[in-house]
Amino acid sequence: MYEKPLPIVDPDSAPYWAGTREHKLLLPRCRDCGQHHFYPRALCPHCHSDNLEWVQASGHGSIYSYIICNRPAGPVFKADCPYVVAIIALDEGPRMMTNIVGTDPATVRVGQKVAVCFEDVTPEITLPKFKLC
Amino acid sequence: MANRKAVIVGVADAPLKDGMIPGGASPLAVQARCAKSALADAGLDMKDVDGLLTAGMWGVPGPGMLPTVTLCEYLSIRPRYSDATNIGGSAFELHVGHAAMAIERGLCDVALITYGSTQKSEKSRNLAGRPAVLTMQYETPWGMPTPVGGYALAARRHMHEFGTTPEQLASIAVSTRKWAQLNPDATMRGPLTVEEVLSSPAIADPLHLLDCCLVTDGGGAIVMTTEERARDLRKKPVQILGFGEAQTHWTIAAMPDLARLTAAEEAGKRAFAMAGVKHQDIDVVEFYDSFTITVLLTLEALGFCEPGAGGAFLASGRTAPGGDFPMNTNGGGLSYAHPGMYGIFLLIEAVRQLRGECGERQVKDAKIALCHGTGGTLSSGATCILARD
């Protein structure tokens, strides 16, 4: 039984979470200005166009910043301590929050290259996480 | 309309014992008592109040949190101007600006700004984040402790770009504690060293427990009116030279630049432009200090030093008592009190400094003060530049 908070999927985000369930990282891209963005929304945050499409991202990026959580965000995360919460700068441009997994938190550094991996936490929800390349 | 120029005429905060309201109180009662005290400080009465501004974390759960409506009923007043804008802990610097505009436009004559919180008594504070709805679905599932995690992410990025050190951040807590030692109303008054900050638990590494503000109850109120009305009141009014506000993001990954506090840059520029004063004219600053990194980012963003120079500036001790840059003179959110949304206390302390009421911690001949509030997760900023008559 997965007890941590799950994303509450809404019409804006449904395609995104459907993508992660198939182990694909999808990003919205604006057909007018050509830029990607994250998170998904009704208007492009760069040019406010509503002419948007979903594209599959490379899944690669670098660590923009990170913290080591020695105190959990509530009791359900306690067993994971110490764990790494990071912001990734995706190669396509946007930033996203995630966890860095599969490595000793003490070895994590800003600027390290990372690649997406997927954690199927429930039958409906798959969370994208990242590991060092 | 020159005679309608808005001024601050009354302030009050709630006395605390061990960070709590003695005997307990509801958040509404805390605000009512502070309002009465601030009106008494001004020499006005509750029946004079015709403008009500508030923001808080209290409220009747369910659809429609209507804080001014709830509070006007509790206070038994009928405001003809109200503003419950909530941009986080900086809301009160914004409220001063909004109240000034309302007074100057004739929408109200006596504006009351309030805040009250009993979060420590209620043990209602937690780090578990918000339900993962709307934009929080891209943040909460990864276990970021809030709000400390967002600030720690900014601290790490600042360290990466500029070489800022944990020791430099710790020195902010140490200098602030020295001010608290001069303030009999401060919650934490014992001595504090950089080593003690660094050896406290690294709860969200690179931030330590003692890089974080206190968790206390608290309340405050501010009364504003016209310069003309102020002539007959008890205390010399405090002038509002300039104000500005800005907001940039809610989820921390969407902050424009985690090593630069864009909201403070923008709000500060607007306030300085309106005030027509320069940085060297400011005698005392009150910066929101939810975390040590908040202070460093604010100092740089407001232009008191170059980006990246804040660590050395703050570690020099200039901001401590006796230094040439008096900052957070009541002991700040780090050592005085922090009841969830701290911004009103920046204003209360600045007014007291400008009136010369601060006793042992008084900044000699303080004429102009700057308050800057930060709200959310480095999300919003609001600046007020105040002056004595």
XYZ file of C-alpha atoms in Angstrom:
522
model
C 0.000 0.000 0.000
C 1.548 3.269 -1.162
C 0.884 5.899 1.510
C 2.718 8.947 0.172
C 0.772 11.766 -1.479
C -0.294 11.018 -5.043
C -0.881 13.614 -7.735
C -4.559 14.494 -8.120
C -4.880 14.173 -11.888
C -6.951 16.853 -13.641
C -7.782 17.533 -17.296
C -4.638 19.703 -17.684
C -2.358 16.997 -16.385
C -4.066 13.779 -17.579
C -1.924 13.400 -20.746
C 1.240 13.935 -18.715
C 0.415 11.256 -16.149
C -0.834 8.930 -18.907
C 2.629 9.332 -20.455
C 4.543 8.501 -17.306
C 2.357 5.409 -16.854
C 3.798 4.215 -20.192
C 7.294 5.255 -19.022
C 7.390 8.221 -21.370
C 8.230 11.743 -20.252
C 5.934 14.029 -22.229
C 6.295 17.791 -22.338
C 3.989 20.416 -23.777
C 5.531 22.400 -26.623
C 4.188 25.542 -28.218
C 3.589 25.265 -31.956
C 3.912 29.039 -32.310
C 7.127 29.879 -30.430
C 8.600 26.377 -30.460
C 9.490 26.347 -26.774
C 8.772 23.530 -24.317
C 7.298 24.187 -20.914
C 6.524 22.386 -17.687
C 4.078 21.914 -15.993
C 1.266 21.560 -18.561
C -1.167 24.457 -18.761
C -3.720 26.103 -21.029
C -1.452 28.853 -22.408
C 2.235 28.801 -23.335
C 4.074 30.619 -20.514
C 6.519 32.092 -23.035
C 4.130 33.621 -25.608
C 0.613 32.880 -24.254
C -0.383 30.962 -27.346
C -2.939 28.184 -26.918
C -1.580 26.285 -29.902
C 0.152 23.552 -27.913
C 1.195 19.951 -28.536
C 2.617 17.084 -26.489
C 6.059 15.790 -27.414
C 8.250 13.117 -25.876
C 11.226 14.557 -24.013
C 14.728 13.106 -24.152
C 14.566 12.353 -20.432
C 17.987 13.936 -19.979
C 18.964 16.991 -18.001
C 21.209 18.272 -15.253
C 20.781 18.994 -11.554
C 19.914 22.697 -11.122
C 19.684 22.475 -7.335
C 19.044 19.806 -4.694
C 18.602 19.279 -0.998
C 19.185 16.321 1.270
C 16.126 15.761 3.431
C 17.323 14.509 6.788
C 13.929 15.396 8.230
C 11.000 14.020 6.211
C 8.106 15.933 4.689
C 5.719 14.189 7.057
C 5.764 10.691 8.588
C 5.116 8.852 5.297
C 8.545 9.911 3.995
C 10.408 9.058 7.199
C 11.707 5.651 6.080
C 13.330 7.278 3.020
C 15.581 9.657 5.010
C 18.044 10.822 3.952
C 16.556 11.388 0.495
C 17.303 13.880 -2.254
C 14.758 16.357 -3.616
C 16.096 18.069 -6.720
C 15.136 20.485 -9.455
C 16.248 19.220 -12.850
C 16.938 21.524 -15.790
C 15.736 19.337 -18.655
C 17.749 19.435 -21.889
C 14.608 20.838 -23.566
C 14.681 23.860 -21.194
C 11.995 23.523 -18.527
C 12.727 22.697 -14.910
C 10.944 20.047 -12.855
C 11.037 18.786 -9.281
C 11.944 15.172 -8.645
C 13.992 12.798 -6.495
C 17.520 11.633 -7.313
C 17.504 7.886 -6.691
C 19.991 5.033 -6.736
C 22.926 6.962 -5.329
C 24.382 8.010 -1.987
C 22.935 11.504 -1.327
C 26.399 12.692 -0.242
C 27.714 12.209 -3.806
C 25.071 14.421 -5.469
C 26.277 17.758 -6.897
C 24.751 20.684 -8.789
C 25.400 20.314 -12.511
C 25.546 16.510 -12.644
C 23.951 14.929 -15.717
C 20.881 12.853 -14.977
C 18.407 10.633 -16.817
C 14.773 9.903 -16.065
C 13.611 6.627 -14.605
C 10.083 5.640 -13.701
C 8.631 4.361 -10.448
C 5.249 2.668 -10.722
C 3.845 3.564 -7.319
C 0.232 2.489 -7.945
C -1.517 0.886 -10.942
C -2.614 4.383 -12.035
C 0.312 6.581 -11.100
C 3.942 6.430 -12.173
C 6.337 9.065 -10.817
C 9.275 10.228 -12.912
C 12.490 10.227 -10.897
C 16.076 10.737 -12.004
C 19.357 8.895 -11.617
C 22.910 10.008 -12.235
C 24.180 9.222 -15.751
C -5.792 66.017 -1.752
C -2.416 66.716 -0.083
C -4.015 66.829 3.361
C -5.153 63.210 2.880
C -1.587 61.881 2.804
C -1.594 58.533 4.630
C 0.543 57.987 7.725
C 0.990 55.275 10.361
C -0.292 56.381 13.763
C -0.559 53.227 15.871
C 1.101 49.833 16.270
C 0.849 46.927 18.709
C 1.918 43.325 19.007
C 0.711 40.547 21.277
C 2.832 39.784 24.352
C 4.146 36.208 24.296
C 5.472 33.863 26.928
C 7.709 31.051 25.689
C 6.443 31.863 22.196
C 2.794 31.433 23.145
C -0.142 33.698 23.964
C -0.385 33.503 27.767
C -3.632 31.840 28.805
C -4.458 30.939 25.197
C -6.738 32.753 22.783
C -8.408 32.249 19.428
C -6.748 33.907 16.419
C -9.718 36.303 16.367
C -9.214 37.313 19.999
C -5.483 37.845 19.388
C -6.313 40.247 16.566
C -9.036 42.039 18.532
C -6.667 42.697 21.448
C -3.872 43.873 19.160
C -6.309 46.128 17.307
C -7.478 47.688 20.576
C -3.865 48.236 21.685
C -2.816 49.760 18.367
C -5.839 52.089 18.397
C -4.999 53.098 21.968
C -1.396 53.707 20.870
C -2.768 56.089 18.236
C -5.389 57.658 20.459
C -8.253 56.364 18.320
C -11.227 54.144 19.041
C -12.567 51.008 17.355
C -15.607 53.022 16.200
C -13.257 55.231 14.162
C -12.137 52.291 12.001
C -13.666 52.313 8.523
C -11.011 50.327 6.657
C -10.033 46.720 7.491
C -7.123 44.786 5.995
C -6.037 41.332 7.098
C -4.384 38.148 5.930
C -3.817 34.964 7.837
C -3.769 31.206 8.008
C -6.818 31.000 10.255
C -10.330 30.637 8.939
C -13.518 28.653 8.814
C -12.675 25.565 6.701
C -14.611 25.007 3.510
C -15.417 27.026 0.437
C -14.913 30.745 0.731
C -12.437 31.868 3.361
C -13.657 35.393 4.077
C -11.281 36.811 6.648
C -12.290 40.487 6.606
C -15.966 39.510 6.728
C -15.366 37.184 9.676
C -13.206 39.741 11.465
C -15.521 42.736 10.949
C -18.315 40.768 12.606
C -16.069 39.740 15.505
C -14.829 43.317 15.989
C -18.338 44.702 15.489
C -17.261 47.265 12.925
C -18.630 48.158 9.474
C -15.646 48.919 7.237
C -16.371 50.697 3.970
C -13.000 49.574 2.570
C -11.531 46.094 2.983
C -8.619 44.118 1.576
C -7.822 40.490 2.384
C -5.112 40.122 -0.238
C -2.878 37.259 0.791
C 0.500 36.937 -0.922
C 2.046 35.162 2.084
C 4.062 36.692 4.888
C 4.692 39.833 2.847
C 0.968 40.624 2.733
C 1.211 43.337 5.401
C 3.747 45.464 3.519
C 1.313 45.221 0.605
C -1.562 46.155 2.909
C 0.218 49.350 3.989
C 0.501 50.338 0.338
C -3.105 49.475 -0.425
C -4.381 51.239 2.707
C -2.354 54.340 1.801
C -3.999 54.449 -1.626
C -7.465 53.928 -0.120
C -6.953 56.684 2.454
C -5.522 59.103 -0.081
C -8.421 58.407 -2.460
C -10.944 58.986 0.336
C -12.211 55.404 0.483
C -11.583 55.286 4.220
C -10.215 57.524 6.967
C -8.870 55.079 9.545
C -7.442 51.778 8.274
C -6.737 48.854 10.592
C -4.320 46.102 9.505
C -4.274 42.946 11.652
C -2.634 39.542 11.972
C -3.103 36.769 14.512
C -1.889 33.210 14.841
C -1.949 30.542 17.537
C -0.014 27.962 15.523
C 2.315 27.008 18.381
C -0.435 26.581 20.961
C -2.487 24.586 18.444
C 0.552 22.560 17.280
C -0.866 23.098 13.783
C 2.426 23.650 11.953
C 3.770 20.808 9.827
C 6.171 20.216 6.954
C 4.046 17.741 5.073
C 3.086 19.959 2.183
C -0.239 20.713 0.614
C -2.671 18.289 -1.029
C -1.209 17.362 -4.421
C -3.860 19.232 -6.414
C -3.427 21.775 -9.222
C 0.201 22.938 -9.378
C 1.114 21.077 -6.175
C 0.805 17.750 -8.059
C 4.243 18.556 -9.519
C 5.835 19.149 -6.099
C 4.175 17.354 -3.176
C 4.629 13.714 -4.367
C 8.449 13.997 -4.118
C 8.479 14.750 -0.420
C 9.804 18.289 -0.395
C 9.445 19.587 3.167
C 7.629 22.900 3.014
C 8.466 25.636 3.241
C 12.065 24.886 4.289
C 12.818 22.720 1.234
C 12.230 25.509 -1.258
C 14.474 27.881 0.668
C 17.154 25.189 0.978
C 17.051 24.675 -2.802
C 17.681 28.410 -3.217
C 20.520 28.289 -0.677
C 22.205 25.417 -2.537
C 21.938 27.268 -5.849
C 23.377 30.445 -4.305
C 26.271 28.427 -2.860
C 26.874 26.860 -6.273
C 26.888 30.143 -8.194
C 28.650 32.401 -5.705
C 30.542 30.206 -3.249
C 28.359 31.296 -0.340
C 29.126 29.160 2.715
C 27.049 27.599 5.504
C 29.168 29.660 7.933
C 28.087 32.898 6.232
C 24.428 31.886 6.457
C 24.860 30.893 10.107
C 26.323 34.322 10.885
C 22.943 35.860 10.013
C 21.264 33.896 12.799
C 24.080 34.904 15.166
C 23.858 38.652 14.430
C 20.076 38.519 14.725
C 20.329 36.786 18.103
C 22.502 39.643 19.365
C 19.607 42.026 18.658
C 17.195 39.670 20.427
C 19.430 39.801 23.486
C 18.640 43.532 23.635
C 14.875 42.957 23.297
C 13.127 41.800 26.493
C 10.130 40.655 24.399
C 12.167 38.288 22.197
C 11.518 34.559 22.548
C 15.138 33.355 22.171
C 17.679 35.463 24.060
C 20.508 33.083 24.941
C 23.930 33.405 23.309
C 24.383 31.762 19.908
C 27.516 30.941 17.898
C 28.137 30.004 14.272
C 29.337 26.593 15.484
C 26.047 26.003 17.301
C 24.060 26.814 14.148
C 26.225 24.478 12.058
C 25.994 21.651 14.581
C 22.187 21.841 14.739
C 20.492 19.154 12.593
C 20.793 19.711 8.829
C 17.066 19.210 8.389
C 17.048 20.223 4.713
C 20.756 20.213 3.872
C 22.257 22.820 3.294
C 19.921 24.496 5.826
C 20.165 23.629 9.511
C 17.485 23.804 12.156
C 18.962 27.081 13.453
C 18.887 28.581 9.947
C 15.092 28.439 10.325
C 12.763 30.895 12.003
C 10.999 30.072 15.232
C 7.507 28.603 15.368
C 5.477 30.757 17.757
C 2.060 32.285 18.262
C 1.732 35.981 17.683
C -0.358 38.905 16.641
C -0.024 42.473 15.539
C -1.959 45.496 14.361
C -1.229 48.741 12.549
C -3.434 51.837 12.357
C -3.207 54.338 9.514
C -5.011 57.592 8.870
C -4.557 60.927 7.144
C -1.741 63.302 8.034
C -4.349 65.898 8.943
C -6.175 63.597 11.374
C -2.817 62.552 12.836
C -2.150 66.088 14.083
C -4.536 65.592 16.998
C -3.392 62.066 17.865
C -1.134 60.788 20.633
C 2.087 60.024 18.786
C 4.059 61.615 15.990
C 2.978 59.957 12.748
C 5.316 57.822 10.654
C 5.438 58.809 7.003
C 5.117 56.306 4.159
C 7.662 57.418 1.577
C 7.252 54.551 -0.849
C 5.928 51.056 -1.361
C 6.054 48.341 -4.001
C 4.899 44.773 -4.486
C 5.718 41.862 -6.802
C 5.059 38.150 -7.206
C 6.699 35.614 -9.482
C 5.809 31.960 -8.823
C 4.299 29.464 -6.395
C 6.047 26.150 -7.109
C 9.752 26.518 -6.390
C 10.814 24.930 -9.703
C 9.131 27.883 -11.439
C 11.116 30.547 -9.534
C 12.747 32.675 -12.244
C 16.259 32.235 -10.756
C 16.843 30.430 -7.460
C 19.978 32.466 -6.700
C 18.211 35.814 -7.191
C 15.078 37.037 -5.419
C 13.271 38.551 -8.380
C 10.183 39.536 -6.361
C 12.348 41.648 -4.020
C 14.264 43.190 -6.908
C 11.033 44.339 -8.519
C 9.189 45.438 -5.367
C 12.269 47.231 -4.031
C 12.842 49.177 -7.251
C 9.225 50.320 -7.200
C 9.434 51.427 -3.550
C 12.748 53.268 -3.983
C 11.438 55.036 -7.084
C 8.312 56.200 -5.270
C 10.222 57.252 -2.158
C 12.910 59.150 -4.054
C 15.573 58.087 -1.548
C 18.876 56.264 -2.038
C 20.241 53.181 -0.339
C 22.641 55.238 1.781
C 19.681 57.231 3.154
C 18.279 54.146 4.927
C 19.145 54.066 8.657
C 17.628 50.721 9.627
C 16.309 47.725 7.670
C 13.829 45.063 8.675
C 14.058 42.070 6.294
C 11.826 39.025 6.429
C 13.947 36.246 7.923
C 11.958 33.061 7.575
C 15.345 31.445 6.941
C 18.883 32.820 6.900
C 18.991 32.511 3.097
C 15.916 34.753 2.835
C 17.906 37.615 4.370
C 20.903 37.122 2.095
C 18.760 37.013 -1.052
C 16.798 40.094 0.082
C 19.944 42.126 0.805
C 21.302 41.423 -2.672
C 17.982 41.791 -4.487
C 17.247 45.186 -2.950
C 20.630 46.387 -4.163
C 22.394 46.909 -0.829
C 25.267 44.856 -2.275
C 26.166 43.112 -5.532
C 24.724 39.654 -6.284
C 27.021 37.148 -4.614
C 28.497 39.647 -2.163
C 25.803 39.081 0.475
C 27.607 36.252 2.268
C 30.714 38.320 3.053
C 28.585 41.397 3.865
C 26.500 39.524 6.421
C 29.393 37.545 7.926
C 31.236 40.815 8.636
C 28.989 41.564 11.599
C 27.848 44.890 10.123
C 24.218 43.982 10.732
C 24.647 43.212 14.452
C 24.197 45.773 17.258
C 26.935 48.392 16.972
C 27.425 47.745 13.240
C 26.883 50.314 10.508
C 23.934 48.410 8.935
C 21.352 47.766 11.676
C 19.088 44.919 10.525
C 16.235 42.987 12.149
C 16.576 44.967 15.325
C 13.854 43.193 17.316
C 15.583 39.825 16.889
C 13.634 38.903 13.760
C 11.701 35.782 12.949
C 14.872 33.873 13.814
C 14.884 34.914 17.497
C 11.984 37.262 18.353
C 8.878 35.422 17.139
C 7.510 33.882 13.941
C 3.804 33.108 13.974
C 3.590 31.835 10.383
C 3.252 35.148 8.542
C 5.820 37.537 9.953
C 5.542 40.633 7.758
C 3.497 42.774 10.139
C 6.268 42.615 12.761
C 8.787 44.172 10.349
C 6.523 47.220 10.158
C 5.819 47.374 13.886
C 9.530 47.308 14.712
C 10.357 49.915 12.041
C 7.681 52.268 13.411
C 9.031 51.853 16.953
C 12.595 52.517 15.767
C 11.500 55.665 13.932
C 9.632 56.844 17.038
C 12.678 56.180 19.228
C 10.817 53.722 21.475
C 13.268 50.824 21.349
C 15.249 51.230 24.546
C 18.488 49.266 24.590
C 18.154 48.213 20.955
C 17.330 51.713 19.667
C 19.194 52.642 16.474
C 20.530 56.115 17.215
C 18.740 58.867 15.312
C 16.879 56.485 12.968
C 15.111 58.668 10.395
C 14.344 56.327 7.491
C 13.548 52.603 7.683
C 13.034 49.996 4.991
C 10.836 46.917 5.526
C 10.812 44.079 3.042
C 8.485 41.114 3.365
C 8.853 37.819 1.501
C 5.926 35.439 1.116
C 5.235 31.910 -0.031
C 8.368 30.076 -1.155
C 10.356 33.169 -2.173
C 7.194 33.797 -4.205
C 6.197 37.355 -3.405
C 7.760 40.517 -2.090
C 6.546 43.826 -0.781
C 8.643 46.785 0.331
C 7.759 49.809 2.459
C 10.063 52.772 3.040
C 9.033 54.677 6.159
C 10.277 57.891 7.743
C 9.827 59.801 10.955
C 8.242 63.237 10.715
